[in-house]
Coordinates of C-alpha atoms and ligand atoms in Angstrom, one line a residue:
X290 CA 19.3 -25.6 -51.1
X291 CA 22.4 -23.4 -51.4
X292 CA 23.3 -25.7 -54.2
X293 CA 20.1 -24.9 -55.8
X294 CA 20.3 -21.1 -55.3
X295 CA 23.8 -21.6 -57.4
X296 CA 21.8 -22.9 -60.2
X297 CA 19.4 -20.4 -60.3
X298 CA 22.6 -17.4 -60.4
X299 CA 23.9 -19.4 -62.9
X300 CA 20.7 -19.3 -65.3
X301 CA 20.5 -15.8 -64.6
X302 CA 23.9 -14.9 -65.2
X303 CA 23.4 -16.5 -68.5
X304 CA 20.4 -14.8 -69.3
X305 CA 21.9 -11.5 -68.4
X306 CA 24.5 -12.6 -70.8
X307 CA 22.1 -13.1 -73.4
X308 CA 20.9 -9.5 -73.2
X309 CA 24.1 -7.9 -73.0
X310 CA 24.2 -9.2 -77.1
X311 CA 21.3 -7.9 -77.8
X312 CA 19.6 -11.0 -77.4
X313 CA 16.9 -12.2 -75.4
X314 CA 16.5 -15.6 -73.7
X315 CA 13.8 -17.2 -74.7
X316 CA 10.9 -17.5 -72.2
X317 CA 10.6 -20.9 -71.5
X318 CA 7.6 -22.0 -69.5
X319 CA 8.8 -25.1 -67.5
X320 CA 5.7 -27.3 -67.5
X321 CA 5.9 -30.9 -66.6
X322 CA 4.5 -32.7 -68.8
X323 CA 5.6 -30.9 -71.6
X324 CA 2.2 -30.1 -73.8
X325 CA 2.1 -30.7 -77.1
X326 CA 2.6 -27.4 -78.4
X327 CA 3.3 -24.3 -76.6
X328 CA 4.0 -20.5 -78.2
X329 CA 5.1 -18.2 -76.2
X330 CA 4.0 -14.2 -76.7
X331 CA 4.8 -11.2 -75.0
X332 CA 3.5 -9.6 -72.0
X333 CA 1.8 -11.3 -69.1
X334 CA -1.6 -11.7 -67.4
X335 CA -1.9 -10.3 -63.6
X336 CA -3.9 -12.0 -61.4
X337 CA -5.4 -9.7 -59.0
X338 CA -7.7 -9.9 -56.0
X339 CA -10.4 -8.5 -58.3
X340 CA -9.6 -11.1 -61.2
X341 CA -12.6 -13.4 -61.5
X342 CA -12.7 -17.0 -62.7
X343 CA -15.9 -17.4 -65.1
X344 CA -17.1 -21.2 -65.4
X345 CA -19.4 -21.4 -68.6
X346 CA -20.6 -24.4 -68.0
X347 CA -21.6 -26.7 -64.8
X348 CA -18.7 -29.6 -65.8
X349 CA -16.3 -26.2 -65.5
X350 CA -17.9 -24.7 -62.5
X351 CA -16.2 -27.7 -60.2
X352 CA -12.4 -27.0 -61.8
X353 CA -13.7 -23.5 -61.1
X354 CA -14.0 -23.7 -57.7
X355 CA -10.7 -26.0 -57.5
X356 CA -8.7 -23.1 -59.0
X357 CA -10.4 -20.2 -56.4
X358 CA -9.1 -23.0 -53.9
X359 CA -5.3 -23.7 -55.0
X360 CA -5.0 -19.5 -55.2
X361 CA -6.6 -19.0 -52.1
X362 CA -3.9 -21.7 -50.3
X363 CA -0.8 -20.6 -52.1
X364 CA -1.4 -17.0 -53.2
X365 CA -3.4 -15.8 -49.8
X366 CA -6.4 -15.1 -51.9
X367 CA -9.3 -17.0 -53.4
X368 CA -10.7 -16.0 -56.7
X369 CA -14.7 -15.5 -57.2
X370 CA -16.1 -17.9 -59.1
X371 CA -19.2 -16.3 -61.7
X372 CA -21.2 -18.5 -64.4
X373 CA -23.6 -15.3 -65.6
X374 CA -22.3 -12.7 -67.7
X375 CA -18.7 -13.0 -68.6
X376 CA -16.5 -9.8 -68.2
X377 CA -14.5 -8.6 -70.8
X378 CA -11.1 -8.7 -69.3
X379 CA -9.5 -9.7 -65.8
X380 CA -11.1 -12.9 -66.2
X381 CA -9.9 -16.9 -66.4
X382 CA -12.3 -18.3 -68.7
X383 CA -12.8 -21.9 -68.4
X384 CA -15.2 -23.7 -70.9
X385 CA -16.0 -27.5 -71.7
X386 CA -16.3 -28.0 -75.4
X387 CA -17.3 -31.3 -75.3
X388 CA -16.0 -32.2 -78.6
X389 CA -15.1 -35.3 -80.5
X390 CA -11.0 -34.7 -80.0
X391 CA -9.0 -36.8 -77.6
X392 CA -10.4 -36.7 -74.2
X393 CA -8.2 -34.5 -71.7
X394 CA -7.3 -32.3 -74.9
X395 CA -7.5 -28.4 -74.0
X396 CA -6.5 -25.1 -75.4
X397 CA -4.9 -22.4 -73.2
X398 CA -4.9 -19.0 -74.6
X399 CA -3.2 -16.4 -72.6
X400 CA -3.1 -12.9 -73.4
X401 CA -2.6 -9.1 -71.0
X402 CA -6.1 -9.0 -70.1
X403 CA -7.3 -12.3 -70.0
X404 CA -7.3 -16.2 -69.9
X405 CA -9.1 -18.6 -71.6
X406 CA -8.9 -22.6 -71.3
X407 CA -11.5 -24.3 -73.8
X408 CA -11.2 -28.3 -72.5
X409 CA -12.6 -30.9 -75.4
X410 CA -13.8 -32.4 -72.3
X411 CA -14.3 -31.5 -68.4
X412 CA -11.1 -33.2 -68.0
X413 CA -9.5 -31.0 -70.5
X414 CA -10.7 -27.8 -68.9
X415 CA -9.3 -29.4 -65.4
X416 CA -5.7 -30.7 -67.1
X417 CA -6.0 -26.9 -68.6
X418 CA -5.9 -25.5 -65.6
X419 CA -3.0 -27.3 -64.6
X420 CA -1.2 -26.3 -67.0
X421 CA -2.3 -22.5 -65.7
X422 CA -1.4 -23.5 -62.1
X423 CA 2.2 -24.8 -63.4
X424 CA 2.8 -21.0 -65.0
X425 CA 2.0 -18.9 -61.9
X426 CA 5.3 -18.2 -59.8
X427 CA 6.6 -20.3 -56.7
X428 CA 8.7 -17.6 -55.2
X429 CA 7.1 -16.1 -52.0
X430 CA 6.2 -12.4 -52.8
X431 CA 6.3 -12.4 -56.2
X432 CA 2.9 -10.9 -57.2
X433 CA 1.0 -14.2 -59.6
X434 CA 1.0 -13.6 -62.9
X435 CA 1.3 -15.9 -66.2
X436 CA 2.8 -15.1 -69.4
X437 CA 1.0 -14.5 -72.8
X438 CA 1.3 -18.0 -74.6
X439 CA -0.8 -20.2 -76.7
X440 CA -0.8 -23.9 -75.6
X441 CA -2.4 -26.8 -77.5
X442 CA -2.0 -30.4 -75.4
X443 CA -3.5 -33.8 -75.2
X444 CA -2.2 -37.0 -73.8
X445 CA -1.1 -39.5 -75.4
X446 CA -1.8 -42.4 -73.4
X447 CA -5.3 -42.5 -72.3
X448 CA -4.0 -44.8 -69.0
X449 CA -1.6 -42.7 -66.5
X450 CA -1.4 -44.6 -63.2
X451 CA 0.2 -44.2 -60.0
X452 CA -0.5 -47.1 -57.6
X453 CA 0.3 -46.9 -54.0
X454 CA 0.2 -50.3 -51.6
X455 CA -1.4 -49.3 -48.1
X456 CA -1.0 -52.4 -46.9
X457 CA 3.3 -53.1 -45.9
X458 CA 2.9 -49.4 -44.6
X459 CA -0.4 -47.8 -43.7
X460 CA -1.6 -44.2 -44.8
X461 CA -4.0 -42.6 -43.4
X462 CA -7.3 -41.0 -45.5
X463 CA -5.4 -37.3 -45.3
X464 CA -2.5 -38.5 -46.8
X465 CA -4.0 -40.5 -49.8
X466 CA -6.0 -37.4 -50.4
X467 CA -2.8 -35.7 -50.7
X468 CA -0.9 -38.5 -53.1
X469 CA -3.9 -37.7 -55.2
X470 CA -3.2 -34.2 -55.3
X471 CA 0.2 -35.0 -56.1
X472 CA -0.8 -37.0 -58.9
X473 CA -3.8 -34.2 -60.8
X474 CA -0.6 -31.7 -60.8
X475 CA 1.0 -34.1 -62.9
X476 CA -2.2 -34.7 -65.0
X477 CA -2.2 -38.3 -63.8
X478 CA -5.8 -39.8 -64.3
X479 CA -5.9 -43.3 -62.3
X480 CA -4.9 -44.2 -59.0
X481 CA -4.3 -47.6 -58.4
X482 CA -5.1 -48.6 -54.5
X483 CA -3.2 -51.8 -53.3
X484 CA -5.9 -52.5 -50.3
X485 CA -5.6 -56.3 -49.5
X486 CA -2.1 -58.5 -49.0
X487 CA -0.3 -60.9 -46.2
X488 CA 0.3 -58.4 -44.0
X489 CA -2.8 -56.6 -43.7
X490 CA -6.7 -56.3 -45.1
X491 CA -7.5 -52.7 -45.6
X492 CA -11.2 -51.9 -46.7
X493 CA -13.9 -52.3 -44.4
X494 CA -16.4 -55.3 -45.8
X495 CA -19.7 -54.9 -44.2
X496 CA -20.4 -59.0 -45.4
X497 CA -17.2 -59.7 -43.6
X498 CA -16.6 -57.1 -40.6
X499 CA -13.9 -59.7 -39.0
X500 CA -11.6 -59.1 -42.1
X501 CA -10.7 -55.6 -40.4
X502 CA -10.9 -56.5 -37.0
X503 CA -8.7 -59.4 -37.0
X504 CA -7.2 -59.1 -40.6
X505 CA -6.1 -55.3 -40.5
X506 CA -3.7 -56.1 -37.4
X507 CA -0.5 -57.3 -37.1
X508 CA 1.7 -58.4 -34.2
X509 CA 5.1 -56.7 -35.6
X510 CA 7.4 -56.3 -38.3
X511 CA 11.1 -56.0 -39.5
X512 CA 13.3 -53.0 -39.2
X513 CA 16.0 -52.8 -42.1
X514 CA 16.5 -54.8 -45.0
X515 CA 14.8 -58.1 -45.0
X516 CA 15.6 -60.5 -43.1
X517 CA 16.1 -57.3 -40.7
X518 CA 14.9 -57.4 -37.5
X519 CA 11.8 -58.3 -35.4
X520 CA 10.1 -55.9 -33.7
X521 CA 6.7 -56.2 -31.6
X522 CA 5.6 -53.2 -31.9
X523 CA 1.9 -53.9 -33.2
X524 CA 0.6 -52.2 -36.6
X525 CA -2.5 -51.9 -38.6
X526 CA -5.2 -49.9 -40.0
X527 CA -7.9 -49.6 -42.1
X528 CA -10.3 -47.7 -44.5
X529 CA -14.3 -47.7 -43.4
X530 CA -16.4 -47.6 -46.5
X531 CA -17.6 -44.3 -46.0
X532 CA -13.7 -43.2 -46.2
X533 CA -12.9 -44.9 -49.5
X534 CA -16.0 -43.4 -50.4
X535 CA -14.8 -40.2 -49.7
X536 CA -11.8 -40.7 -51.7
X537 CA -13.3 -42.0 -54.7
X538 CA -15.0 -38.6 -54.5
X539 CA -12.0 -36.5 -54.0
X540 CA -10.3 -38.0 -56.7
X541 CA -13.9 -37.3 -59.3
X542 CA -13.2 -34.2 -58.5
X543 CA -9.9 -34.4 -59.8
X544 CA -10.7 -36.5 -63.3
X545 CA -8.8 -39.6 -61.4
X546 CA -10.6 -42.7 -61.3
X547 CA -9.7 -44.9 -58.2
X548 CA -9.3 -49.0 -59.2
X549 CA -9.0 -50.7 -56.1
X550 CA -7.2 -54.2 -55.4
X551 CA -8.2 -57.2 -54.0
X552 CA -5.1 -59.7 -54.2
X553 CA -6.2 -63.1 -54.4
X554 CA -5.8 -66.1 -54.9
X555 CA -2.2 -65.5 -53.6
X556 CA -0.9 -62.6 -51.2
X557 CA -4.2 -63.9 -49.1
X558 CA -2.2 -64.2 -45.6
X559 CA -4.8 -61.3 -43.6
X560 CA -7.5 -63.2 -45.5
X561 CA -6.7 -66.9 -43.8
X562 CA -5.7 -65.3 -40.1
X563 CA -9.0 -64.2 -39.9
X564 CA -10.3 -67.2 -41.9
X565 CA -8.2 -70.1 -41.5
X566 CA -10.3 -72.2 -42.8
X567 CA -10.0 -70.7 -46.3
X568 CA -6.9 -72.6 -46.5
X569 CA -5.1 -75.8 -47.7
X570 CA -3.9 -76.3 -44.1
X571 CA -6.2 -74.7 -42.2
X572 CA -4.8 -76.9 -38.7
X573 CA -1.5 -74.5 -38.7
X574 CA -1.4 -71.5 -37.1
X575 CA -2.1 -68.0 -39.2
X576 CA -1.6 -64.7 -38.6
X577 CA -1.1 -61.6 -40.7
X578 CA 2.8 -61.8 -42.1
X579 CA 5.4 -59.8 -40.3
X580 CA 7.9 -59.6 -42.7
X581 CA 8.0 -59.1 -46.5
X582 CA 8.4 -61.4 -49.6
X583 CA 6.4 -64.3 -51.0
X584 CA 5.2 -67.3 -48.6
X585 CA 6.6 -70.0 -49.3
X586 CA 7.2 -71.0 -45.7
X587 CA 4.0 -69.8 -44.8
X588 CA 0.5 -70.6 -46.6
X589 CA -0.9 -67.5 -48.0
X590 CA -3.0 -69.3 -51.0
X591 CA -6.7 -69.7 -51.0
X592 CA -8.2 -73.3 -51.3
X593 CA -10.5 -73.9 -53.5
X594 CA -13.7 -74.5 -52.0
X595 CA -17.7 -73.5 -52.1
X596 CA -17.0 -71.4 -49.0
X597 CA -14.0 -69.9 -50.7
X598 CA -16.0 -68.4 -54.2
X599 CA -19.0 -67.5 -51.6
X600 CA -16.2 -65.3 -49.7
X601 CA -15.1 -63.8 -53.3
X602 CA -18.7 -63.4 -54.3
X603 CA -19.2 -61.1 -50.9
X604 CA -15.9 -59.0 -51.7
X605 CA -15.7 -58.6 -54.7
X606 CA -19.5 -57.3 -55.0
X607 CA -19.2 -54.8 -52.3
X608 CA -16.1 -53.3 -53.8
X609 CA -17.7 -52.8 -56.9
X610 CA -20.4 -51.3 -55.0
X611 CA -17.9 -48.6 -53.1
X612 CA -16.0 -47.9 -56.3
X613 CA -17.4 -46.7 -59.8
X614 CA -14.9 -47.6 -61.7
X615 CA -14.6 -49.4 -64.6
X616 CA -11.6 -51.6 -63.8
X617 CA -11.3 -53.7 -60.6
X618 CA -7.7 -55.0 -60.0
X619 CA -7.5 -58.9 -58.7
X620 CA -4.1 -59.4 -58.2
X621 CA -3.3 -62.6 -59.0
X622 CA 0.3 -62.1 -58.6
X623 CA 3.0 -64.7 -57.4
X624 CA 0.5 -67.7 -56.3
X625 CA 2.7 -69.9 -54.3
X626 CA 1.0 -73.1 -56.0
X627 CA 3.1 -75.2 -54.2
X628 CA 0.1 -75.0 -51.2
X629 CA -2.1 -76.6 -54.3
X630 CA 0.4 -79.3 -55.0
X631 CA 0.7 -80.4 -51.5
X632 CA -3.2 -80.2 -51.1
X633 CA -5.7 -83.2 -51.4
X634 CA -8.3 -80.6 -51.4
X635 CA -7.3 -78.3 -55.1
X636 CA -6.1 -81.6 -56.1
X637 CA -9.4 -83.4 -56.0
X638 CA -10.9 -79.4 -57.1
X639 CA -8.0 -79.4 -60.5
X640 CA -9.5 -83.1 -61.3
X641 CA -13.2 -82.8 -60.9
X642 CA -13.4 -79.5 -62.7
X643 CA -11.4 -80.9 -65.7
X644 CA -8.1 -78.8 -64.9
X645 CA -4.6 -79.7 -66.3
X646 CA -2.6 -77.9 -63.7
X647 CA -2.3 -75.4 -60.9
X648 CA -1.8 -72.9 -63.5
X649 CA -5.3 -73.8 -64.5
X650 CA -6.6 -73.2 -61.6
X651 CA -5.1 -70.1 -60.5
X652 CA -6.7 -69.2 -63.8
X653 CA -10.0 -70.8 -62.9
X654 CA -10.0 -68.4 -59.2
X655 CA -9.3 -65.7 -62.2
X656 CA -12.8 -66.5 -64.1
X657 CA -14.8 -67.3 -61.0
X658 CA -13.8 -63.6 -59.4
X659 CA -14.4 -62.3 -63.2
X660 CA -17.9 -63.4 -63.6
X661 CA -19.0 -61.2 -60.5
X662 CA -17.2 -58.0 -62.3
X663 CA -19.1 -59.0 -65.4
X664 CA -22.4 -59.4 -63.5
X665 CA -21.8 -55.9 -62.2
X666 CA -20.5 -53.9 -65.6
X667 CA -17.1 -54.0 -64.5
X668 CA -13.8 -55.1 -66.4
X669 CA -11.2 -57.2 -64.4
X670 CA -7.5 -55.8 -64.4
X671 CA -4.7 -58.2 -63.1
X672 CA -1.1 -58.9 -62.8
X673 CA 1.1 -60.3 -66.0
X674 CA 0.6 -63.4 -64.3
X675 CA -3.2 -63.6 -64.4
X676 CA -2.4 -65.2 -68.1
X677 CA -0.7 -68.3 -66.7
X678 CA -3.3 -71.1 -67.5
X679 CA -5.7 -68.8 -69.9
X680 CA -6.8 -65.4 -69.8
X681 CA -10.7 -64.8 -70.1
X682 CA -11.0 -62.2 -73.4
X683 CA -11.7 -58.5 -72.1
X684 CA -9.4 -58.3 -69.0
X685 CA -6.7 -56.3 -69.1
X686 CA -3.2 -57.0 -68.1
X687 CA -0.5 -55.3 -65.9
X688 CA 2.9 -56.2 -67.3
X689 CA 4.9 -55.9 -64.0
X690 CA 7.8 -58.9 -64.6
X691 CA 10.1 -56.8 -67.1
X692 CA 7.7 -56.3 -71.2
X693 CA 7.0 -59.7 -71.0
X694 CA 3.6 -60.2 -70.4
X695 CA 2.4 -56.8 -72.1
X696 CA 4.0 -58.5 -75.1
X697 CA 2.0 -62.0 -74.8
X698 CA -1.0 -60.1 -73.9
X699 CA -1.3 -57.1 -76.0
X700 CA -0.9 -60.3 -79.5
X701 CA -3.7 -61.7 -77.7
X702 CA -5.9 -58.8 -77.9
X703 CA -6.1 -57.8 -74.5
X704 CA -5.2 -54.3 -73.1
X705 CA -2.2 -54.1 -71.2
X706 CA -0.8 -51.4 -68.8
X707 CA 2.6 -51.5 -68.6
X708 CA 4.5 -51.4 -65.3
X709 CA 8.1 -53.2 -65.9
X710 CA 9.4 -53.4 -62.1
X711 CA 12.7 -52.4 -64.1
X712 CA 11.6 -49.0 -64.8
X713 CA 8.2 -48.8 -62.8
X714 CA 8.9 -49.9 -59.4
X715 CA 9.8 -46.4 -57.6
X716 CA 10.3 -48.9 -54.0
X717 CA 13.6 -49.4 -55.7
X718 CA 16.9 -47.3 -55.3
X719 CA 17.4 -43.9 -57.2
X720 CA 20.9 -43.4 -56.5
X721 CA 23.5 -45.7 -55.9
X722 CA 24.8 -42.9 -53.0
X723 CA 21.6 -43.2 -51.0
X724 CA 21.4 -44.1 -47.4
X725 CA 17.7 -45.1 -47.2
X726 CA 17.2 -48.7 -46.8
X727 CA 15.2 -49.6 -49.9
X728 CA 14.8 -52.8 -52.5
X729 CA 17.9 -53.3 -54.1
X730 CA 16.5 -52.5 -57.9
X731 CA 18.2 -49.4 -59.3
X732 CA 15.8 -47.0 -61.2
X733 CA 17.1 -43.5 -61.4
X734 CA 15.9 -40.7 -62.6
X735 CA 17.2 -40.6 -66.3
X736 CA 16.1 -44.2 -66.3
X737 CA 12.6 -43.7 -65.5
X738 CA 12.8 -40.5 -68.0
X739 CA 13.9 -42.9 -70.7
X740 CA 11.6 -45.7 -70.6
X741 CA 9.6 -45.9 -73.6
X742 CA 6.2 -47.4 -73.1
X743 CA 5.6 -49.3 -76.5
X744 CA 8.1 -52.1 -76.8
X745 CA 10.0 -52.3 -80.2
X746 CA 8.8 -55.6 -80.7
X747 CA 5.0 -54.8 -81.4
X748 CA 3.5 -53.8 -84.9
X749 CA 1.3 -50.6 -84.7
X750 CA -2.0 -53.0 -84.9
X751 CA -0.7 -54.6 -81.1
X752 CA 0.5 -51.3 -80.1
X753 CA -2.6 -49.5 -79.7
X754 CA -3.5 -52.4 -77.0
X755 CA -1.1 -50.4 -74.7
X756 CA -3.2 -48.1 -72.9
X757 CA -0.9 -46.7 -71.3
X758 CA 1.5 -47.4 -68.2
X759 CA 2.2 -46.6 -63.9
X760 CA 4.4 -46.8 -61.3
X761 CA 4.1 -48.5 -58.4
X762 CA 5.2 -47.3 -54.9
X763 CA 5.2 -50.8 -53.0
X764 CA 6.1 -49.6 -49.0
X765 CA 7.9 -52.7 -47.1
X766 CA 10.4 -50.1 -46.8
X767 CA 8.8 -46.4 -46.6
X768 CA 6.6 -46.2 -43.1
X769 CA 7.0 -42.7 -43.8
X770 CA 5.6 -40.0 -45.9
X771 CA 9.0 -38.3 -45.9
X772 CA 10.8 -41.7 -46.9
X773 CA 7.3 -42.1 -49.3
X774 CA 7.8 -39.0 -51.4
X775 CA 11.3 -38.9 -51.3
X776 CA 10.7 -42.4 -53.7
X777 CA 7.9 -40.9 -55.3
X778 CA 9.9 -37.4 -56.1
X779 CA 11.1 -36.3 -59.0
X780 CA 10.3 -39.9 -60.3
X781 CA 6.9 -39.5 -60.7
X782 CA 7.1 -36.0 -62.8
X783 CA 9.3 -37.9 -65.0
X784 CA 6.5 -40.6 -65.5
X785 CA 4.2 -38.2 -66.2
X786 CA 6.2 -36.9 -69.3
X787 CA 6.6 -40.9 -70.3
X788 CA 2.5 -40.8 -70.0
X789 CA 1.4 -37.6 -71.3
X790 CA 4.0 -35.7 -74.0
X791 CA 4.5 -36.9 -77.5
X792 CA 7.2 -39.0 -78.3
X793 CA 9.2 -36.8 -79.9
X794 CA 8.9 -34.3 -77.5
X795 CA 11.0 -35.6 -74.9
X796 CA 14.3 -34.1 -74.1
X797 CA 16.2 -35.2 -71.0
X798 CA 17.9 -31.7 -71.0
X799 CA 14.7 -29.7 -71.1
X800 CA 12.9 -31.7 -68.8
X801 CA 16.2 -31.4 -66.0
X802 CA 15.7 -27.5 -67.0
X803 CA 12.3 -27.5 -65.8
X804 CA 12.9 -29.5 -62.9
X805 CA 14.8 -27.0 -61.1
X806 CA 11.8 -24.7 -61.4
X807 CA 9.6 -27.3 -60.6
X808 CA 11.4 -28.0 -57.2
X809 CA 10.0 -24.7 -56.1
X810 CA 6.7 -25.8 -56.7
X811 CA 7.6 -29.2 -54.8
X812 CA 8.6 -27.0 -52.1
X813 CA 5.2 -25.1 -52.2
X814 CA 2.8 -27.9 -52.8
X815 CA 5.0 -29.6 -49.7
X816 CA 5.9 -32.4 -51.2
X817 CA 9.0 -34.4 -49.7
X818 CA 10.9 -34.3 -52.8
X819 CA 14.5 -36.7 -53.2
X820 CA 18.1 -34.9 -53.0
X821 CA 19.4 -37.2 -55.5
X822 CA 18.1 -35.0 -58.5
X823 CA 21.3 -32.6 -57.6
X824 CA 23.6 -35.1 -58.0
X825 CA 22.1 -35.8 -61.0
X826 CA 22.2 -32.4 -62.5
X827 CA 25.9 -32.5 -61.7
X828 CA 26.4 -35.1 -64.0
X829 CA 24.2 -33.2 -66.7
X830 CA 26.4 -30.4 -66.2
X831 CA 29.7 -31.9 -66.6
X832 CA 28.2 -33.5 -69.6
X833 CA 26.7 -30.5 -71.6
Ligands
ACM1128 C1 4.1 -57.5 -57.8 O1 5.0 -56.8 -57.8 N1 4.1 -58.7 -57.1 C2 2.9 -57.3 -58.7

């Protein structure tokens, strides 16, 4: 922290300079993402105990009461929220337009006596007021006010993810509520819930109550870097229905969407210790894994039966009955189709269904699981690998193994989300100086900053089948929230520039500028954040 206070002499000290030539800094307003367009004027708005916040509309009314919230928690004092009769000054306006622009757009107009946030849609008013929260002060004491500007802003990716696997390490309902949080600041608008894998099942199934009471447990795991080393201490956890309802809710409220995942036909080891005869070799013992990485020594593969697609049937239909959204993730992901080779069962299954290959059938599990979604409005989302043996038209791919996939996909006319473990995978290290036992990927900051979503390779026709792209926070190494967001932090604000600000917007420099600023919002919104980032602003120093 003492190494931060130095930064913030040295801006001063530079600003005093300014002045002392008759000068004047220019106000910079330090919001991450960067909006489209902001003009700063003089003056600022006070925010007072009698300043009112004056929803014209019932979509506005909810982001209303959001903001009387956040300044009630952080300033000691909650606004009143009016819909009748709008005052002429001391007042945040918020109004939904619900126009024809790009969804999320929003215009913020501040000025001495008041403040207005027209939204082109609710989530426009809510991003709007993010913007608004990102301009108040962070500094204990100092009285909240925001200054005079005109911002215009829109996204330009209508996909901005943040996916968070629950089942290495388990988090409890408070704390996913607070990721959430984490991830409206940042104007973030999907959260991708990683509920099902080897080493745990995660949402309650009321078709299948054993899956939580045997497949939610564990009987250990490793400490350190795989292969690390046993421990017996037991672990486990899991999310009723009523919970995940509740977070879908929270989240609404917050213009996310929630997708959760069901991994299958792979990653299935929770799945087979509580059914072992879902497997190819249902005679050898299961038991949720206690270590990481994929199972090769140990079957974690679905067989291909009647009782099998029954089993998918049940899941899959009551998750699409817990979640409203749109997209329902499969997984799909590294199938270890050796367990198909070596089995008489999918053998017999790949030649009386016509099949070429394992491949085919992985992509056959893929269609089965894809008709239920269709049956129930839904569109299926899946891992790069859910192409392997022929992808049904309308799903939409996550390119996780480097652009790949996205590539192959997006020429084939599907949507595709990119999430390149090489830039995307935040479970990796940030700085080659860290201590924290993590996967050995290196992604730093500047790295993360740099990505750029569309590959090179694609004309502007394939490009628009990017939607967009997220990170993924896999947790075989963070059992923590402090080692969680230390990962997460400042990676994630440097996504959501990647995600939200136009191209040509970006500016490494002036988004490390706003960093240190937005540090002291880390600090207030509590959020764990990584000490690398000084380390990295020493470099950025010595360079400019
Ligand atoms: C993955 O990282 N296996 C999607």
């Amino acid at each position: 922290m003492a190494r931060k206070s130095f930064y913030v002499l040295m801006f001063l000290m530079l600003g005093t300079c300014l002045l002392a030539q008759g000068r004047r800094a220019p106000v910079r307003l330090n919001i991450i993402p960067e909006p489209v367009s902001v003009k700063v004027n003089d003056g600022k708005f006070p925010i007072t105990r009698s300043t009112l916040i004056y929803a014209e509309d019932e979509s506005s009314m909810l982001t209303a009461q959001y903001l009387s919230e956040y300044m009630g928690k952080h300033y000691g004092y909650p606004l009143s929220v009016i819909k009748k009769k709008c005052p002429s000054s001391d007042v945040i306006i918020l109004k939904n337009e619900n126009n024809d622009k790009t969804k999320g757009g929003y215009r913020l107009t501040s000025t001495a006596s008041k403040v207005e946030i027209v939204g082109n849609d609710a989530s426009g008013v809510f991003y709007g007021v993010q913007t608004f929260i990102q301009m108040l002060p962070t500094r204990a004491g100092v009285l909240p006010n925001v200054q005079c500007a005109v911002i215009d802003d829109y996204p330009r990716f209508e996909y901005r993810g943040m996916h968070l696997d629950v089942v290495r390490h388990f988090f409890p309902i408070e704390y996913v509520k607070r990721f959430i949080d984490y991830l409206a600041y940042h104007k973030f608008n999907y959260f991708h819930w990683h509920l099902t894998d080897d080493q745990g099942w995660r949402i309650e199934m009321k078709s299948h109550p054993r899956l939580t009471q045997v497949g939610a447990y564990r009987d250990g795991e490793i400490l350190g870097l795989y292969p690390g080393k046993y421990t017996e201490l037991p672990y486990g956890g899991y999310y009723t229905q009523e919970e995940a309802r509740e977070v879908v809710e929270y989240a609404a409220a917050r213009h996310i969407t929630v997708i959760p995942e069901i991994d299958i036909p792979g990653h299935c080891m929770a799945v087979l210790a509580t059914y072992p005869q879902f497997s190819t070799t249902p005679d050898e013992e299961k038991y949720c894994a206690r270590t990481w990485g994929i199972y090769n020594k140990h079957n974690n593969v679905l067989s291909p039966t009647p009782e099998v697609f029954a089993f998918l049937d049940d899941v899959f239909g009551e998750l699409c009955d817990i979640f409203p959204s749109q997209y329902i993730h499969v997984g799909g992901d590294e199938c270890a189709k050796k367990w198909w080779k070596e089995s008489p069962v999918a053998q017999q299954f790949i030649k009386d269904n016509g099949l070429k290959d394992e491949n085919e059938l992985q992509s056959y599990f893929i269609r089965h699981v894809q008709k239920t979604l269709v049956k129930k409005g839904k569109t299926l989302v899946g891992w790069n690998e859910i192409l392997e043996g022929g992808l049904a038209p309308d799903a939409v791919v996550m390119s996780w193994q480097g652009t790949r996939g996205g590539i192959t996909a997006a020429r084939a006319g599907h949507r595709v989300i990119m999430t390149p473990s090489s830039h995307s995978y935040y479970n990796n290290m940030q700085s080659r100086h860290q201590v924290e036992v993590t996967h050995k990927g290196y992604v730093p900051l500047d790295k993360v900053y740099n990505y750029e979503i569309i590959p090179a390779e694609l004309t502007e026709k394939e490009a628009q089948m990017i939607i967009g792209a997220q990170a993924c926070m896999w947790t075989e190494y963070f059992p923590s929230v402090r080692k969680l967001e230390n990962a997460l932090f400042p990676r994630v604000s440097a996504l959501s520039e990647n995600v939200w600000s136009p191209r040509e917007k970006k500016n490494w420099n002036r988004f490390l500028a706003a960093l240190v600023y937005h540090h002291d919002r880390y600090d207030m919104w509590g959020i764990r954040y990584s000490p690398y980032f000084f380390q990295m602003y020493d470099v950025v120093r010595e360079d400019h």
